[in-house]
Structure formats: C-alpha cells, structure tokens
Coordinates of C-alpha atoms in Angstrom, one line a residue:
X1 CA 13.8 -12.5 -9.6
X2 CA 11.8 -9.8 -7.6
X3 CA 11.1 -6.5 -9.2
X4 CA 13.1 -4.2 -7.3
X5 CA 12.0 -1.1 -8.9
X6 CA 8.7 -1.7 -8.4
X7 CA 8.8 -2.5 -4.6
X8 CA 11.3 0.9 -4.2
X9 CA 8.7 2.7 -6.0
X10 CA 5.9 1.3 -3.5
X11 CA 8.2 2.0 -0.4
X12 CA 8.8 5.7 -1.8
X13 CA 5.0 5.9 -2.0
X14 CA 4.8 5.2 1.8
X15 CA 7.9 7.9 2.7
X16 CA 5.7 10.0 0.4
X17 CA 2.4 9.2 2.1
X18 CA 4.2 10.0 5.5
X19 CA 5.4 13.0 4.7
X20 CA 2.0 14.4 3.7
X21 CA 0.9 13.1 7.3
X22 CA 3.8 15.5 9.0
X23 CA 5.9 12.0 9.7
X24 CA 9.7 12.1 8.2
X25 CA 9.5 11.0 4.4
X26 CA 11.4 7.4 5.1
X27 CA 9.6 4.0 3.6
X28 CA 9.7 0.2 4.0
X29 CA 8.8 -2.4 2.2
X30 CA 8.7 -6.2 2.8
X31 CA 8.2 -8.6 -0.1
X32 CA 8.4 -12.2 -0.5
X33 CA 9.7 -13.3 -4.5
X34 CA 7.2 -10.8 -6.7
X35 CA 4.6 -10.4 -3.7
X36 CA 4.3 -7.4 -1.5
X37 CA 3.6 -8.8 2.2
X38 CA 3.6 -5.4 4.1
X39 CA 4.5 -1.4 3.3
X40 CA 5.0 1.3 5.9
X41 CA 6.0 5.1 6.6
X42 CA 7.7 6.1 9.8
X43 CA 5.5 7.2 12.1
X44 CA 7.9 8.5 14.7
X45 CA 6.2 11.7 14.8
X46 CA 2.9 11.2 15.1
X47 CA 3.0 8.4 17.7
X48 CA 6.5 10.3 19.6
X49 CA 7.5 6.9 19.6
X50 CA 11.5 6.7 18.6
X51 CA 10.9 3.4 17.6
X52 CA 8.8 3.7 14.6
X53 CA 10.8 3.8 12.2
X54 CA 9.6 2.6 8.6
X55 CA 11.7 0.0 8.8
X56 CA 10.8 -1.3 12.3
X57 CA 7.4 -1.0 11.7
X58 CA 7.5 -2.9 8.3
X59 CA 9.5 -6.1 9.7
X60 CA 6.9 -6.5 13.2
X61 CA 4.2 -6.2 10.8
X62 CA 5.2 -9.1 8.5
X63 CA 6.3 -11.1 10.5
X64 CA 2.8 -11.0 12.5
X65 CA 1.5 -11.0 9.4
X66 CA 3.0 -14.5 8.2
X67 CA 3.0 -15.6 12.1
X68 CA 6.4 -16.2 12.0
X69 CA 9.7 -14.3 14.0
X70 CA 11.7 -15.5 10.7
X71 CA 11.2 -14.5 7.0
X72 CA 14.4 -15.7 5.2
X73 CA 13.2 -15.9 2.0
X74 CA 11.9 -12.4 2.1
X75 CA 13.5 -9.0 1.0
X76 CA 13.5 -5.7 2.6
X77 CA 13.6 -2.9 0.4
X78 CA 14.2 1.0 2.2
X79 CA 14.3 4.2 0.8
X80 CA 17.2 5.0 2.7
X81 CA 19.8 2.8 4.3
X82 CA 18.9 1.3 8.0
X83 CA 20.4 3.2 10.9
X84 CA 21.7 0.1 13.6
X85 CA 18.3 -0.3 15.2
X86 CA 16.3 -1.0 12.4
X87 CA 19.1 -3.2 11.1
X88 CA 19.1 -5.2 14.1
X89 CA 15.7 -5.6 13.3
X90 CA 16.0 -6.5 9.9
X91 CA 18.8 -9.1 11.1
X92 CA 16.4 -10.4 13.7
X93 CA 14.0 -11.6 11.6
X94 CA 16.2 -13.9 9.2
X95 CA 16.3 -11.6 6.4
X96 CA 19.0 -12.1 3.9
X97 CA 18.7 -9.4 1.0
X98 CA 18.3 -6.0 2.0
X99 CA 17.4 -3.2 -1.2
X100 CA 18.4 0.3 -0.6
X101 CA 17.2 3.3 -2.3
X102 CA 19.9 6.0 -0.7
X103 CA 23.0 5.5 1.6
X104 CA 23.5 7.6 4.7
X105 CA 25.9 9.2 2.6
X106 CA 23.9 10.6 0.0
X107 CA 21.4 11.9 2.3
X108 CA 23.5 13.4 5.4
X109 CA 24.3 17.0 4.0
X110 CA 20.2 17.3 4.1
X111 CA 20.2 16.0 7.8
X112 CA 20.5 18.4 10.5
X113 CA 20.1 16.3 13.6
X114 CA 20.8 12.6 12.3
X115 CA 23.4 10.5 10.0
X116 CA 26.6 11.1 12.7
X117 CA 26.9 7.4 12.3
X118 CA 30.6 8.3 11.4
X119 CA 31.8 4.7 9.4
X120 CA 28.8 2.7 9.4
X121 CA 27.2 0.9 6.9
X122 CA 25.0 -1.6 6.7
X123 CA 27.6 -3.8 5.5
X124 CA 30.1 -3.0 8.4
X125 CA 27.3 -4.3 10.9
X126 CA 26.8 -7.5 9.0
X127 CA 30.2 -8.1 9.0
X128 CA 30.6 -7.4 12.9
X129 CA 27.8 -9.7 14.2
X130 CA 28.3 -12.6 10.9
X131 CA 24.8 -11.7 9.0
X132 CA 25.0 -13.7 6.0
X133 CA 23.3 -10.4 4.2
X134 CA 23.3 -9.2 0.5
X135 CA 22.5 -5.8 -0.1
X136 CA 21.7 -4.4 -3.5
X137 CA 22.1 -0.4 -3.5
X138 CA 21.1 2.5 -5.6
X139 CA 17.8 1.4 -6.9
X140 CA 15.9 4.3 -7.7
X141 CA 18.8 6.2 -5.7
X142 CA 17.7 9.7 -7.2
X143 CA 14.2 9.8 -6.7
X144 CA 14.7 8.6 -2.7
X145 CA 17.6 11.4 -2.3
X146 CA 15.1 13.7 -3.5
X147 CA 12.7 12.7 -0.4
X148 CA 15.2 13.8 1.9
X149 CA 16.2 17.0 0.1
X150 CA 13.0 18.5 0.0
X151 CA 12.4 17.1 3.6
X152 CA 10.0 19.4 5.7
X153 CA 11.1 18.5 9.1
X154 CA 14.9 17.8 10.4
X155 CA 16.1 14.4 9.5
X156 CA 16.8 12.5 13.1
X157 CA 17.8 9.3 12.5

C-alpha cells in the first residue's frame, strides 16, 4: 500500500515551491505503488496559461514520462480537490485512485474569484460520466487548507 502521507507531503512541497515562485500554492503528485513518477506546482501564472494547473501538468508529464496515454495502476494525489478540467484529465488518463488533501469546501471561504462550482465534487463527476474512481480524502487536510489560507494571490480556480 502506497504511503499517502508521504506523496501529500511531497505534492504540498510543490504548492509550496510554487507559491514562492508568485504561482497559486496548488500541488500534484503522480505515483505508481511506493514510487514517485512525477511532482508539479501550477504554473498558471507564470506561463498565463489557464491550463496549467498542477494537476494538468502532473498527468501530461507522466504519462510522457512512462510513454503511455494510460496509467491505471497509478495514484494521483492533490493538495486540493480537482476542479472539472483537471478531473477530466485525471479520468483521461485511466487513473483509478485519486488522494486529496482539501475539498473545495474547506478551501472556498479563502477564495475570492474561484470554487463557485456550486454541488460538485469529484465524486458527482465520476458518477455522471461512469469513472470507476476511488478517492481517499483528508490526508494531511490541515496542513493543505493552510496553503490556501495564507494564499498571496486570489484563488481562481
């Protein structure tokens, strides 16, 4: 069994790291059984590209990194739960177990431009399109609300 603190701590490294670059503190991780295969920041900011998203980032790089468009056996740990376009891109790669530090709920008082997602969850979109996933919360949920807390720049998910 993976260690899922120690992959949350790494992916809270990266939000970290981010953050000190001026990028949104939000963190990814992919890992396959107890080896780390990629971990990324969001660099939104930095590169004005909406896309980049930690979590965006984190699945294209793996799976070019492991040559493959599918990585079933791997898990996907974020410091904060997916909004729909990096889920769809966690679903698109095959991945089945998704680790998440802090809900949308836990961080949306600190957000001033982002989390209107209203009823969503991660869960609700699985459901909708039949994604076999299982997702294990609150790992480490205190220390990854506290990256969005003390966030320097609006949250805009």
């Amino acid at each position: 069994m993976p260690d899922h603190q120690k992959f949350m701590r790494i992916a809270i490294g990266e939000a970290v790291r981010g953050a000190a670059m001026g990028e949104q503190p939000f963190g990814a991780v992919v890992a396959i059984g107890d080896e780390l295969v990629v971990a990324t920041p969001s660099l939104k900011v930095g590169t004005c590209d909406t896309t980049a998203h930690s979590e965006t980032l984190a699945i294209g790089l793996a799976t070019k990194k492991l040559g493959r468009r599918e990585i079933p056996e791997a898990t996907f740990y974020c410091t904060c739960e997916p909004c729909p376009m990096c889920c769809g891109a966690v679903l698109n790669s095959g991945i089945k177990t998704m680790v998440i530090g802090a809900r949308n709920r836990h961080v949306q008082q600190h957000a001033k431009l982002a989390f209107n997602f209203k009823d969503y969850t991660v869960e609700r979109l699985a459901e909708m399109v039949g994604w076999d996933l299982t997702v294990i919360e609150g790992v480490l949920q205190d220390e990854c609300v506290a990256l969005y807390s003390g966030a320097a720049v609006p949250l805009t998910r």
